Amino acid sequence: MTLSSQAPAPGGTVTDTVADVVSAALLDDAIRGVHSVFQPIVELDTGRVVAYEALARGPVGPLERPDALFAAARAAGRLAELDEACRAAAFRGAVDAALVAPLTVFVNVEPEVLDTAPLADLLAIAERAPGHVRVVMEITERAIAARPAELLRTVERVRELGWSIAVDDVGAESMSLAFLPLLRPDVVKLDLRLVQERPGPQIAEIMNAVNAYAERSGAVVLAEGIEDERHLRTARGLGATLGQGWLFGRPGPGAAPGLTVGELALPGAGAPAGALGAVSPFACLPDGTPLRRAPKALLIELSKQLEREAMRLGETCVVASTFQEARHFTVSTTQRYRDLVARAGFVCALGEDLPVEPLPGVRGAHLDPADPVRGEWDVAVLSPHFSAALLARDLGEDGPDLERTFEYALTYDRDTVSAAAQSLLSRVAPRVGPVAGLPAHAPAAAAPAGRPAGGLAVGTTNAEVLLRRALEATPSGVTVVDMRLADQPIVYANAAFRELAGLSAQDILGRNCRQLQSPDADPAAVARIRAAVAAGESCRETVLNVRGPERTPWWNELHLAPVHDADGTVVQYIGVQVDVTARVEAERALVRERDRTSAALARIQELAYTDPLTGLPNRRRLEEQVEAAIWEARARGDALGLLFVDLDGFKAVNDALGHAAGDELLQVVAGRLRDRVRRRDLLARLGGDEFLVALPDLHPETAAAEAARVAEELVASIRRPVPLLGTEVTVGASIGVSVCPADGVVFADLLHRADLRMYERKAASRGAVARAATARAAAAAVPPPAAPVLG
């Protein structure tokens, strides 16, 4: 969550905008009436509230929602003015509500006004407060790609004031993970989808990176979007120690009632690093770093190796390079960097006379001849789990270019690599033109002559009239979005689309298509649409939309295709929409039925192979397992033991105490057998009071002795008294043992031999009992010796 809610790119989730239709007077009133509400941030372990986040709200009316307010200000070119008013309102509101130390206030800075945001007024408000105002300045990850130099300067300015830094929505884009070691935030705010969505590989990748950074830096992890206990458990599992969401309290005018107050401990992941851009990457090398000398030809190969490493690291990687002059950015370099930018998260290349964008997606900047970086050859690669940099200084030799000598160091020290990357990124020029998720920084192009505002050019030729009629008659929904206008509005929608949307033309034209997006739309699908639009590519996705004022959900199979002008610039996007709700619901019903059938089959399989009383496998399952174990034993030259267990005295207990007690006794015996065997041993119930135990992985020479020893242990365990129905009963066991391969190499032979030996032991036991009883009876029948007669 941020102080201001920005309007995303086409395919976002903001439901409505009035960016282009509000009057200047209405916007004036809205900016003057901006106020803040505050949402609590709590410690997950203690439940204490330690901070509040300031959230902007406009006055009651069409601009009350922050998305509509900021879209209108952006369209009017008054974003900086609104952003300043929001921050001032946040500080005044925090002071008026006594949200001072030990509490902390989180305040947001808009990406587009990063390096010009006036902070002195905020500092004055804080100094006039009756208590100390502790501030964490939030920077959204949307600023990272568009304005990295301004972002780094803002972080430096904020830290010089003694305030802390938080990066918001971490994980929404992979690039934010790559920038963590560069921004050095004190607080990492996880995007709410991490706690609200089902865990998957992407979330695991994000948490690996975040926890690695937090462990190294001491930064605090904050989870947003916690709305219920399940979200809370997930947040704790992700490593978050702070939480924010409706479970702890909704935004309000001041402190939330009933919450214990605590202090937010921020160990200080980052500290002021000095004036950015004042040093070169080579100057970031620590004193005493061993330096080597090599020709440029070797440096090129070392650079290529770092580039290959960056491509392996993927979207969480930052690559920052300098090439001295534009002529060194050769054709082969162009090809390598075209591949690099397609895989890495952020790539920049600096050099004298290099343009703002040397290649599509590669950020650049012209280096002044007096800039110390102009005399260096640097490549820095930084990701959450890897850091390396080649930092070289030109020694000014003449001769063939590839033979010129450089003084260089190849370092893997993360602090040095981070400082070198910061030095280069502080020189990157701001991006010009629309960015996915970011509004344009340059003025929007005026509508071409002949086209009315909010609509396509009126057809004048027979061909144009025919085309327009064809579009209106097309059964699929067709829209045209103008990429040159602010907020990329819809400028044409045919009758089929108006019917799909459940809106009139005046409710559609001039607005961004995000108004049709459902809040429950798949974020991954939305992200793919944004990426395709940012890259100027076509795409096809099925997304959840809403229809009409009642916002009825429907599934939209969306086809997007770019339209280019003569210069190859994307000027429009054509969208074709088809309602596939019936198909999607049928597919989902089929999946549910398949899952239900699979569960039923699994249950049938379980019942077919499992003893319902003890939960042990039955004879059928054990036979399959033993046959497989016999094959493995024969292949390895091992032996296998089979134990046939029959309880002694069970019938007497069953007859005396009843079948329920007998069932409970069998369950106890099964548990004791399970506890006494090894994890890899096999155990089953044959039926009645008979059990089987298979012992794989025995040594052939000692298998019989080992099986006999286990049998004795099982007998001893079974003989322990069992409490039943308020009394204790004792049963014994007779166990017959067979060994593979000595007694057979198939399950049936082993079972038969073990069965025979079990009966032999039972008969021997009964004989011993009978002999003991006879002895006792004989002893009782002998008369006592006569007493001596005393004379």
PDB file of N, CA, C and O in Angstrom, residues 152 156 181-184 273 276-277 417-427:
ATOM      1  N   LEU A 152      17.948   6.833  -6.906  1.00  0.00           N
ATOM      2  CA  LEU A 152      19.115   6.755  -6.016  1.00  0.00           C
ATOM      3  C   LEU A 152      19.372   8.096  -5.337  1.00  0.00           C
ATOM      4  O   LEU A 152      19.738   8.134  -4.147  1.00  0.00           O
ATOM      5  N   GLU A 156      19.289   8.947  -1.266  1.00  0.00           N
ATOM      6  CA  GLU A 156      20.391   9.638  -0.584  1.00  0.00           C
ATOM      7  C   GLU A 156      19.882  10.839   0.199  1.00  0.00           C
ATOM      8  O   GLU A 156      20.266  11.075   1.346  1.00  0.00           O
ATOM      9  N   PRO A 181      19.884  -4.584  -3.303  1.00  0.00           N
ATOM     10  CA  PRO A 181      21.210  -4.219  -2.776  1.00  0.00           C
ATOM     11  C   PRO A 181      21.652  -2.823  -3.192  1.00  0.00           C
ATOM     12  O   PRO A 181      22.573  -2.272  -2.576  1.00  0.00           O
ATOM     13  N   LEU A 182      21.032  -2.235  -4.227  1.00  0.00           N
ATOM     14  CA  LEU A 182      21.406  -0.887  -4.637  1.00  0.00           C
ATOM     15  C   LEU A 182      20.664   0.171  -3.815  1.00  0.00           C
ATOM     16  O   LEU A 182      21.236   1.183  -3.431  1.00  0.00           O
ATOM     17  N   LEU A 183      19.396  -0.068  -3.551  1.00  0.00           N
ATOM     18  CA  LEU A 183      18.609   0.890  -2.772  1.00  0.00           C
ATOM     19  C   LEU A 183      18.860   0.750  -1.277  1.00  0.00           C
ATOM     20  O   LEU A 183      18.647   1.682  -0.512  1.00  0.00           O
ATOM     21  N   ARG A 184      19.252  -0.443  -0.830  1.00  0.00           N
ATOM     22  CA  ARG A 184      19.534  -0.733   0.583  1.00  0.00           C
ATOM     23  C   ARG A 184      18.364  -0.310   1.479  1.00  0.00           C
ATOM     24  O   ARG A 184      18.534   0.435   2.437  1.00  0.00           O
ATOM     25  N   ALA A 273      25.651   7.241   1.484  1.00  0.00           N
ATOM     26  CA  ALA A 273      26.905   6.788   0.875  1.00  0.00           C
ATOM     27  C   ALA A 273      27.687   7.937   0.273  1.00  0.00           C
ATOM     28  O   ALA A 273      28.705   7.733  -0.369  1.00  0.00           O
ATOM     29  N   LEU A 276      26.235  10.793  -4.943  1.00  0.00           N
ATOM     30  CA  LEU A 276      26.239   9.823  -6.028  1.00  0.00           C
ATOM     31  C   LEU A 276      26.799  10.472  -7.288  1.00  0.00           C
ATOM     32  O   LEU A 276      26.547  11.625  -7.582  1.00  0.00           O
ATOM     33  N   GLY A 277      27.541   9.697  -8.047  1.00  0.00           N
ATOM     34  CA  GLY A 277      28.083  10.198  -9.296  1.00  0.00           C
ATOM     35  C   GLY A 277      29.379  10.957  -9.127  1.00  0.00           C
ATOM     36  O   GLY A 277      30.024  11.319 -10.108  1.00  0.00           O
ATOM     37  N   VAL A 417      30.813  -4.136  -5.664  1.00  0.00           N
ATOM     38  CA  VAL A 417      30.005  -4.249  -6.876  1.00  0.00           C
ATOM     39  C   VAL A 417      28.781  -3.340  -6.782  1.00  0.00           C
ATOM     40  O   VAL A 417      28.407  -2.674  -7.754  1.00  0.00           O
ATOM     41  N   SER A 418      28.144  -3.296  -5.604  1.00  0.00           N
ATOM     42  CA  SER A 418      26.970  -2.428  -5.428  1.00  0.00           C
ATOM     43  C   SER A 418      27.349  -0.963  -5.624  1.00  0.00           C
ATOM     44  O   SER A 418      26.635  -0.206  -6.298  1.00  0.00           O
ATOM     45  N   ALA A 419      28.470  -0.552  -5.031  1.00  0.00           N
ATOM     46  CA  ALA A 419      28.900   0.843  -5.178  1.00  0.00           C
ATOM     47  C   ALA A 419      29.220   1.171  -6.629  1.00  0.00           C
ATOM     48  O   ALA A 419      28.881   2.256  -7.125  1.00  0.00           O
ATOM     49  N   ALA A 420      29.862   0.241  -7.342  1.00  0.00           N
ATOM     50  CA  ALA A 420      30.177   0.472  -8.753  1.00  0.00           C
ATOM     51  C   ALA A 420      28.903   0.586  -9.586  1.00  0.00           C
ATOM     52  O   ALA A 420      28.782   1.456 -10.458  1.00  0.00           O
ATOM     53  N   ALA A 421      27.931  -0.302  -9.325  1.00  0.00           N
ATOM     54  CA  ALA A 421      26.669  -0.244 -10.062  1.00  0.00           C
ATOM     55  C   ALA A 421      25.913   1.045  -9.754  1.00  0.00           C
ATOM     56  O   ALA A 421      25.331   1.669 -10.652  1.00  0.00           O
ATOM     57  N   GLN A 422      25.928   1.475  -8.495  1.00  0.00           N
ATOM     58  CA  GLN A 422      25.284   2.738  -8.133  1.00  0.00           C
ATOM     59  C   GLN A 422      25.918   3.906  -8.877  1.00  0.00           C
ATOM     60  O   GLN A 422      25.237   4.819  -9.346  1.00  0.00           O
ATOM     61  N   SER A 423      27.240   3.889  -8.965  1.00  0.00           N
ATOM     62  CA  SER A 423      27.941   4.966  -9.653  1.00  0.00           C
ATOM     63  C   SER A 423      27.499   5.081 -11.106  1.00  0.00           C
ATOM     64  O   SER A 423      27.310   6.182 -11.625  1.00  0.00           O
ATOM     65  N   LEU A 424      27.308   3.936 -11.775  1.00  0.00           N
ATOM     66  CA  LEU A 424      26.877   3.962 -13.166  1.00  0.00           C
ATOM     67  C   LEU A 424      25.404   4.316 -13.291  1.00  0.00           C
ATOM     68  O   LEU A 424      25.009   5.115 -14.146  1.00  0.00           O
ATOM     69  N   LEU A 425      24.564   3.722 -12.435  1.00  0.00           N
ATOM     70  CA  LEU A 425      23.131   3.991 -12.530  1.00  0.00           C
ATOM     71  C   LEU A 425      22.796   5.445 -12.209  1.00  0.00           C
ATOM     72  O   LEU A 425      21.783   5.964 -12.677  1.00  0.00           O
ATOM     73  N   SER A 426      23.626   6.098 -11.405  1.00  0.00           N
ATOM     74  CA  SER A 426      23.367   7.496 -11.075  1.00  0.00           C
ATOM     75  C   SER A 426      23.538   8.407 -12.284  1.00  0.00           C
ATOM     76  O   SER A 426      23.164   9.580 -12.242  1.00  0.00           O
ATOM     77  N   ARG A 427      24.087   7.862 -13.380  1.00  0.00           N
ATOM     78  CA  ARG A 427      24.290   8.640 -14.600  1.00  0.00           C
ATOM     79  C   ARG A 427      23.270   8.295 -15.697  1.00  0.00           C
ATOM     80  O   ARG A 427      23.288   8.895 -16.765  1.00  0.00           O
TER      81      ARG A 427
END
